[in-house]
Amino acid sequence: MSQRAFQDYYPDDLSYCYGCGRLNERGLQIKSYWDGDETVTAFTPAPYHMAIPGYVYGGLIASLIDCHSTGTAAAAAYREQGREMDSEPALRFVTASLHVDYLRPTPLGVPLEVRGRILEVKGRKVIVSATLSAGGEVCARGEVVAVQMPKHMFPKDLEG
Amino acid sequence: MSQRAFQDYYPDDLSYCYGCGRLNERGLQIKSYWDGDETVTAFTPAPYHMAIPGYVYGGLIASLIDCHSTGTAAAAAYREQGREMDSEPALRFVTASLHVDYLRPTPLGVPLEVRGRILEVKGRKVIVSATLSAGGEVCARGEVVAVQMPKHMFPKDLEG
Protein backbone atom coordinates (compact mmCIF):
# COMPACT_ATOMS: atom_id res chain seq x y z
CA MET A 1 0.00 0.00 0.00
CA SER A 2 1.21 3.50 -0.72
CA GLN A 3 -0.30 5.05 2.43
CA ARG A 4 1.85 5.56 5.50
CA ALA A 5 0.71 3.37 8.38
CA PHE A 6 -0.96 5.08 11.34
CA GLN A 7 1.84 3.88 13.59
CA ASP A 8 4.49 5.47 11.39
CA TYR A 9 3.15 8.87 12.38
CA TYR A 10 3.63 8.27 16.10
CA PRO A 11 6.41 10.38 17.66
CA ASP A 12 9.60 8.41 18.33
CA ASP A 13 9.09 8.42 22.10
CA LEU A 14 5.68 6.81 21.62
CA SER A 15 6.92 4.21 19.15
CA TYR A 16 8.16 1.51 21.51
CA CYS A 17 4.84 -0.25 22.06
CA TYR A 18 5.33 -4.02 21.99
CA GLY A 19 2.36 -4.44 19.70
CA CYS A 20 2.77 -1.59 17.25
CA GLY A 21 5.88 0.46 17.92
CA ARG A 22 8.11 0.67 14.85
CA LEU A 23 11.12 1.10 17.16
CA ASN A 24 10.46 -1.95 19.38
CA GLU A 25 12.77 -4.53 17.85
CA ARG A 26 11.29 -7.34 19.94
CA GLY A 27 7.70 -6.33 19.23
CA LEU A 28 5.04 -7.19 16.68
CA GLN A 29 5.32 -3.90 14.74
CA ILE A 30 1.85 -4.06 13.28
CA LYS A 31 0.90 -1.49 10.62
CA SER A 32 -2.65 -0.20 10.26
CA TYR A 33 -4.17 1.60 7.28
CA TRP A 34 -7.42 3.16 6.16
CA ASP A 35 -9.52 1.12 3.74
CA GLY A 36 -12.44 3.44 3.03
CA ASP A 37 -14.19 3.99 6.35
CA GLU A 38 -12.69 0.83 7.81
CA THR A 39 -9.15 0.18 8.89
CA VAL A 40 -7.07 -2.88 8.19
CA THR A 41 -3.88 -4.60 9.28
CA ALA A 42 -2.29 -7.87 8.24
CA PHE A 43 -0.09 -10.00 10.45
CA THR A 44 1.35 -13.47 10.06
CA PRO A 45 2.04 -15.05 13.46
CA ALA A 46 5.36 -16.80 14.07
CA PRO A 47 5.36 -20.55 14.72
CA TYR A 48 5.92 -19.90 18.44
CA HIS A 49 2.73 -17.77 18.65
CA MET A 50 0.94 -21.04 19.27
CA ALA A 51 -1.88 -21.92 21.65
CA ILE A 52 -1.95 -25.61 20.82
CA PRO A 53 -0.44 -27.24 17.73
CA GLY A 54 -1.99 -25.70 14.61
CA TYR A 55 -3.75 -22.79 16.30
CA VAL A 56 -2.88 -19.20 17.14
CA TYR A 57 -2.41 -18.03 20.73
CA GLY A 58 -5.45 -16.10 22.00
CA GLY A 59 -3.32 -13.50 23.74
CA LEU A 60 -1.75 -12.62 20.39
CA ILE A 61 -5.22 -12.24 18.90
CA ALA A 62 -6.17 -9.92 21.76
CA SER A 63 -2.94 -7.96 21.22
CA LEU A 64 -3.56 -7.51 17.49
CA ILE A 65 -7.12 -6.35 18.11
CA ASP A 66 -5.96 -4.04 20.90
CA CYS A 67 -3.18 -2.27 18.98
CA HIS A 68 -5.06 -2.09 15.71
CA SER A 69 -8.01 -0.56 17.55
CA THR A 70 -6.02 2.07 19.46
CA GLY A 71 -4.31 2.98 16.17
CA THR A 72 -7.74 3.18 14.54
CA ALA A 73 -8.92 5.39 17.41
CA ALA A 74 -6.04 7.81 16.83
CA ALA A 75 -6.65 7.91 13.07
CA ALA A 76 -10.36 8.50 13.66
CA ALA A 77 -9.66 11.35 16.08
CA TYR A 78 -7.35 13.12 13.62
CA ARG A 79 -9.89 12.67 10.85
CA GLU A 80 -12.67 14.00 13.08
CA GLN A 81 -10.56 17.11 13.66
CA GLY A 82 -9.69 17.42 9.97
CA ARG A 83 -6.00 17.07 10.78
CA GLU A 84 -3.11 15.12 9.28
CA MET A 85 -1.65 12.46 11.57
CA ASP A 86 1.72 14.21 11.71
CA SER A 87 0.24 17.50 12.92
CA GLU A 88 0.68 18.72 16.50
CA PRO A 89 -0.37 18.11 19.17
CA ALA A 90 0.09 14.34 18.88
CA LEU A 91 -3.00 12.31 19.71
CA ARG A 92 -2.45 8.86 21.11
CA PHE A 93 -4.93 6.49 22.65
CA VAL A 94 -4.71 3.93 25.40
CA THR A 95 -7.09 1.07 26.07
CA ALA A 96 -9.78 1.50 28.70
CA SER A 97 -11.39 -1.86 27.97
CA LEU A 98 -10.88 -4.76 25.62
CA HIS A 99 -13.35 -7.50 24.83
CA VAL A 100 -12.66 -10.46 22.55
CA ASP A 101 -15.03 -13.25 21.55
CA TYR A 102 -13.16 -16.24 20.15
CA LEU A 103 -15.57 -17.66 17.60
CA ARG A 104 -13.50 -20.50 16.25
CA PRO A 105 -9.88 -21.68 16.47
CA THR A 106 -7.57 -19.44 14.43
CA PRO A 107 -5.27 -21.46 12.17
CA LEU A 108 -1.53 -20.89 12.57
CA GLY A 109 0.68 -20.42 9.51
CA VAL A 110 -1.50 -18.14 7.40
CA PRO A 111 -1.79 -14.33 7.28
CA LEU A 112 -4.41 -12.87 9.58
CA GLU A 113 -6.40 -9.75 8.77
CA VAL A 114 -7.83 -7.44 11.41
CA ARG A 115 -10.45 -4.94 10.27
CA GLY A 116 -11.63 -2.08 12.45
CA ARG A 117 -14.84 -0.07 12.36
CA ILE A 118 -15.36 3.11 14.30
CA LEU A 119 -18.52 2.86 16.39
CA GLU A 120 -18.24 6.16 18.26
CA VAL A 121 -15.98 9.21 18.53
CA LYS A 122 -17.02 11.30 21.53
CA GLY A 123 -14.76 13.71 23.39
CA ARG A 124 -11.61 11.85 24.42
CA LYS A 125 -13.21 8.42 23.83
CA VAL A 126 -13.35 6.30 20.68
CA ILE A 127 -15.07 2.91 20.47
CA VAL A 128 -13.82 0.51 17.80
CA SER A 129 -15.14 -2.89 16.80
CA ALA A 130 -12.81 -5.33 15.11
CA THR A 131 -12.88 -8.67 13.37
CA LEU A 132 -9.92 -11.00 12.97
CA SER A 133 -10.03 -13.30 9.95
CA ALA A 134 -7.97 -16.11 8.48
CA GLY A 135 -8.52 -17.06 4.85
CA GLY A 136 -11.65 -14.88 4.72
CA GLU A 137 -13.29 -16.57 7.72
CA VAL A 138 -13.90 -14.51 10.85
CA CYS A 139 -12.27 -16.26 13.82
CA ALA A 140 -12.61 -13.57 16.51
CA ARG A 141 -14.53 -10.38 17.15
CA GLY A 142 -13.42 -7.62 19.45
CA GLU A 143 -14.47 -4.30 20.88
CA VAL A 144 -12.10 -1.71 22.30
CA VAL A 145 -12.90 1.42 24.25
CA ALA A 146 -9.93 3.70 23.67
CA VAL A 147 -9.30 6.96 25.49
CA GLN A 148 -6.95 9.75 24.60
CA MET A 149 -3.76 9.34 26.57
CA PRO A 150 -3.66 11.70 29.54
CA LYS A 151 -0.90 14.28 29.44
CA HIS A 152 0.84 12.94 32.55
CA MET A 153 1.57 9.69 30.70
CA PHE A 154 3.44 11.38 27.86
CA PRO A 155 7.23 11.12 28.01
CA LYS A 156 8.63 14.38 29.36
CA ASP A 157 10.10 15.72 26.14
CA LEU A 158 6.72 15.51 24.43
CA GLU A 159 4.86 17.53 27.02
CA GLY A 160 3.41 20.78 25.83
CA MET B 1 6.07 -22.56 46.54
CA SER B 2 6.23 -26.31 46.97
CA GLN B 3 3.12 -27.02 44.83
CA ARG B 4 3.49 -27.99 41.19
CA ALA B 5 2.11 -25.34 38.86
CA PHE B 6 -1.11 -26.14 36.99
CA GLN B 7 0.75 -25.79 33.70
CA ASP B 8 3.34 -28.37 34.74
CA TYR B 9 0.61 -31.03 34.65
CA TYR B 10 -0.29 -30.35 31.01
CA PRO B 11 0.70 -33.16 28.63
CA ASP B 12 3.79 -32.36 26.56
CA ASP B 13 1.82 -31.89 23.34
CA LEU B 14 -0.32 -29.24 25.04
CA SER B 15 2.64 -27.43 26.59
CA TYR B 16 3.66 -25.15 23.73
CA CYS B 17 1.24 -22.31 24.46
CA TYR B 18 2.99 -18.97 24.01
CA GLY B 19 1.55 -17.73 27.29
CA CYS B 20 1.90 -20.71 29.58
CA GLY B 21 3.55 -23.65 27.85
CA ARG B 22 6.61 -24.86 29.74
CA LEU B 23 8.07 -26.13 26.44
CA ASN B 24 7.65 -22.88 24.46
CA GLU B 25 11.12 -21.39 24.70
CA ARG B 26 9.98 -18.09 23.20
CA GLY B 27 6.89 -17.83 25.39
CA LEU B 28 6.00 -16.30 28.73
CA GLN B 29 5.90 -19.62 30.64
CA ILE B 30 3.61 -18.40 33.38
CA LYS B 31 3.03 -20.67 36.38
CA SER B 32 -0.27 -20.69 38.26
CA TYR B 33 -0.94 -22.07 41.72
CA TRP B 34 -3.76 -22.50 44.21
CA ASP B 35 -3.84 -20.06 47.11
CA GLY B 36 -6.81 -21.26 49.13
CA ASP B 37 -9.84 -20.92 46.88
CA GLU B 38 -8.08 -18.37 44.69
CA THR B 39 -5.31 -18.91 42.19
CA VAL B 40 -2.21 -16.82 41.74
CA THR B 41 0.62 -16.23 39.31
CA ALA B 42 3.52 -13.79 39.37
CA PHE B 43 5.21 -12.40 36.29
CA THR B 44 7.78 -9.67 35.78
CA PRO B 45 7.50 -8.18 32.28
CA ALA B 46 10.65 -7.65 30.23
CA PRO B 47 11.69 -4.08 29.36
CA TYR B 48 10.41 -4.61 25.80
CA HIS B 49 6.91 -5.47 27.09
CA MET B 50 6.27 -1.75 26.99
CA ALA B 51 3.22 0.23 25.92
CA ILE B 52 4.77 3.65 26.41
CA PRO B 53 7.86 4.41 28.48
CA GLY B 54 7.31 3.28 32.07
CA TYR B 55 4.14 1.28 31.49
CA VAL B 56 3.27 -2.32 30.65
CA TYR B 57 1.81 -3.29 27.28
CA GLY B 58 -1.95 -3.94 27.52
CA GLY B 59 -1.76 -6.98 25.24
CA LEU B 60 0.63 -8.61 27.71
CA ILE B 61 -1.81 -7.87 30.54
CA ALA B 62 -4.59 -9.50 28.50
CA SER B 63 -2.32 -12.48 27.81
CA LEU B 64 -1.46 -12.98 31.50
CA ILE B 65 -5.12 -12.80 32.48
CA ASP B 66 -6.09 -15.14 29.65
CA CYS B 67 -3.58 -17.91 30.38
CA HIS B 68 -3.88 -17.67 34.15
CA SER B 69 -7.66 -17.94 33.80
CA THR B 70 -7.68 -20.94 31.45
CA GLY B 71 -5.20 -22.62 33.80
CA THR B 72 -7.48 -21.76 36.70
CA ALA B 73 -10.43 -23.20 34.77
CA ALA B 74 -8.60 -26.50 34.29
CA ALA B 75 -7.60 -26.67 37.96
CA ALA B 76 -11.19 -25.90 39.00
CA ALA B 77 -12.57 -28.61 36.73
CA TYR B 78 -10.22 -31.25 38.15
CA ARG B 79 -11.07 -30.15 41.67
CA GLU B 80 -14.79 -30.30 40.90
CA GLN B 81 -14.31 -33.89 39.74
CA GLY B 82 -12.18 -34.74 42.77
CA ARG B 83 -9.27 -35.66 40.50
CA GLU B 84 -5.56 -34.94 40.52
CA MET B 85 -4.34 -32.78 37.64
CA ASP B 86 -2.15 -35.56 36.26
CA SER B 87 -5.03 -38.05 36.02
CA GLU B 88 -6.55 -39.07 32.68
CA PRO B 89 -8.34 -37.91 30.64
CA ALA B 90 -6.51 -34.56 30.43
CA LEU B 91 -8.75 -31.53 30.78
CA ARG B 92 -7.68 -28.38 29.02
CA PHE B 93 -9.59 -25.21 28.47
CA VAL B 94 -9.65 -22.67 25.67
CA THR B 95 -10.94 -19.13 25.82
CA ALA B 96 -14.43 -18.40 24.57
CA SER B 97 -14.32 -14.76 25.61
CA LEU B 98 -11.93 -12.40 27.33
CA HIS B 99 -12.75 -9.05 28.84
CA VAL B 100 -10.22 -6.70 30.43
CA ASP B 101 -10.82 -3.33 32.07
CA TYR B 102 -7.64 -1.31 32.34
CA LEU B 103 -8.16 0.67 35.55
CA ARG B 104 -4.84 2.50 35.69
CA PRO B 105 -1.49 2.37 33.92
CA THR B 106 0.52 -0.67 35.01
CA PRO B 107 4.09 0.24 35.98
CA LEU B 108 6.87 -1.56 34.11
CA GLY B 109 9.84 -2.98 36.01
CA VAL B 110 8.10 -4.52 39.01
CA PRO B 111 6.57 -7.99 39.52
CA LEU B 112 2.91 -8.29 38.63
CA GLU B 113 0.48 -10.57 40.41
CA VAL B 114 -2.61 -12.04 38.78
CA ARG B 115 -5.21 -13.56 41.09
CA GLY B 116 -8.10 -15.65 39.81
CA ARG B 117 -11.45 -16.42 41.37
CA ILE B 118 -13.81 -19.07 40.07
CA LEU B 119 -17.24 -17.59 39.45
CA GLU B 120 -18.91 -20.62 37.89
CA VAL B 121 -18.18 -24.25 36.93
CA LYS B 122 -20.99 -25.62 34.82
CA GLY B 123 -20.69 -28.50 32.36
CA ARG B 124 -17.83 -27.75 30.00
CA LYS B 125 -17.72 -24.07 30.93
CA VAL B 126 -15.82 -22.27 33.68
CA ILE B 127 -16.01 -18.52 34.32
CA VAL B 128 -13.04 -16.92 36.05
CA SER B 129 -12.56 -13.36 37.23
CA ALA B 130 -9.05 -12.02 37.63
CA THR B 131 -7.23 -9.01 38.98
CA LEU B 132 -3.78 -7.88 37.96
CA SER B 133 -1.85 -5.91 40.56
CA ALA B 134 1.47 -4.12 40.84
CA GLY B 135 2.81 -3.30 44.31
CA GLY B 136 -0.51 -4.27 45.86
CA GLU B 137 -2.54 -1.90 43.68
CA VAL B 138 -5.07 -3.38 41.24
CA CYS B 139 -4.28 -2.09 37.72
CA ALA B 140 -6.61 -4.27 35.63
CA ARG B 141 -9.60 -6.54 36.09
CA GLY B 142 -10.55 -9.33 33.74
CA GLU B 143 -13.18 -11.96 33.14
CA VAL B 144 -12.65 -15.08 31.08
CA VAL B 145 -15.22 -17.58 29.88
CA ALA B 146 -13.26 -20.79 29.36
CA VAL B 147 -14.60 -23.91 27.70
CA GLN B 148 -13.23 -27.40 27.76
CA MET B 149 -11.18 -27.96 24.63
CA PRO B 150 -13.12 -29.98 22.07
CA LYS B 151 -11.63 -33.36 21.22
CA HIS B 152 -10.97 -32.47 17.57
CA MET B 153 -8.48 -29.81 18.71
CA PHE B 154 -6.32 -32.28 20.65
CA PRO B 155 -3.10 -33.32 18.94
CA LYS B 156 -3.60 -36.74 17.37
CA ASP B 157 -1.48 -38.76 19.78
CA LEU B 158 -3.55 -37.53 22.71
CA GLU B 159 -6.87 -38.55 21.27
CA GLY B 160 -8.73 -41.23 23.21
Short mmCIF file of C-alpha atoms in Angstrom, two decimals, chain A residues 25-80:
data_model
loop_
_atom_site.label_atom_id
_atom_site.label_comp_id
_atom_site.label_asym_id
_atom_site.label_seq_id
_atom_site.Cartn_x
_atom_site.Cartn_y
_atom_site.Cartn_z
CA GLU A 25 12.77 -4.53 17.85
CA ARG A 26 11.29 -7.34 19.94
CA GLY A 27 7.70 -6.33 19.23
CA LEU A 28 5.04 -7.19 16.68
CA GLN A 29 5.32 -3.90 14.74
CA ILE A 30 1.85 -4.06 13.28
CA LYS A 31 0.90 -1.49 10.62
CA SER A 32 -2.65 -0.20 10.26
CA TYR A 33 -4.17 1.60 7.28
CA TRP A 34 -7.42 3.16 6.16
CA ASP A 35 -9.52 1.12 3.74
CA GLY A 36 -12.44 3.44 3.03
CA ASP A 37 -14.19 3.99 6.35
CA GLU A 38 -12.69 0.83 7.81
CA THR A 39 -9.15 0.18 8.89
CA VAL A 40 -7.07 -2.88 8.19
CA THR A 41 -3.88 -4.60 9.28
CA ALA A 42 -2.29 -7.87 8.24
CA PHE A 43 -0.09 -10.00 10.45
CA THR A 44 1.35 -13.47 10.06
CA PRO A 45 2.04 -15.05 13.46
CA ALA A 46 5.36 -16.80 14.07
CA PRO A 47 5.36 -20.55 14.72
CA TYR A 48 5.92 -19.90 18.44
CA HIS A 49 2.73 -17.77 18.65
CA MET A 50 0.94 -21.04 19.27
CA ALA A 51 -1.88 -21.92 21.65
CA ILE A 52 -1.95 -25.61 20.82
CA PRO A 53 -0.44 -27.24 17.73
CA GLY A 54 -1.99 -25.70 14.61
CA TYR A 55 -3.75 -22.79 16.30
CA VAL A 56 -2.88 -19.20 17.14
CA TYR A 57 -2.41 -18.03 20.73
CA GLY A 58 -5.45 -16.10 22.00
CA GLY A 59 -3.32 -13.50 23.74
CA LEU A 60 -1.75 -12.62 20.39
CA ILE A 61 -5.22 -12.24 18.90
CA ALA A 62 -6.17 -9.92 21.76
CA SER A 63 -2.94 -7.96 21.22
CA LEU A 64 -3.56 -7.51 17.49
CA ILE A 65 -7.12 -6.35 18.11
CA ASP A 66 -5.96 -4.04 20.90
CA CYS A 67 -3.18 -2.27 18.98
CA HIS A 68 -5.06 -2.09 15.71
CA SER A 69 -8.01 -0.56 17.55
CA THR A 70 -6.02 2.07 19.46
CA GLY A 71 -4.31 2.98 16.17
CA THR A 72 -7.74 3.18 14.54
CA ALA A 73 -8.92 5.39 17.41
CA ALA A 74 -6.04 7.81 16.83
CA ALA A 75 -6.65 7.91 13.07
CA ALA A 76 -10.36 8.50 13.66
CA ALA A 77 -9.66 11.35 16.08
CA TYR A 78 -7.35 13.12 13.62
CA ARG A 79 -9.89 12.67 10.85
CA GLU A 80 -12.67 14.00 13.08
#
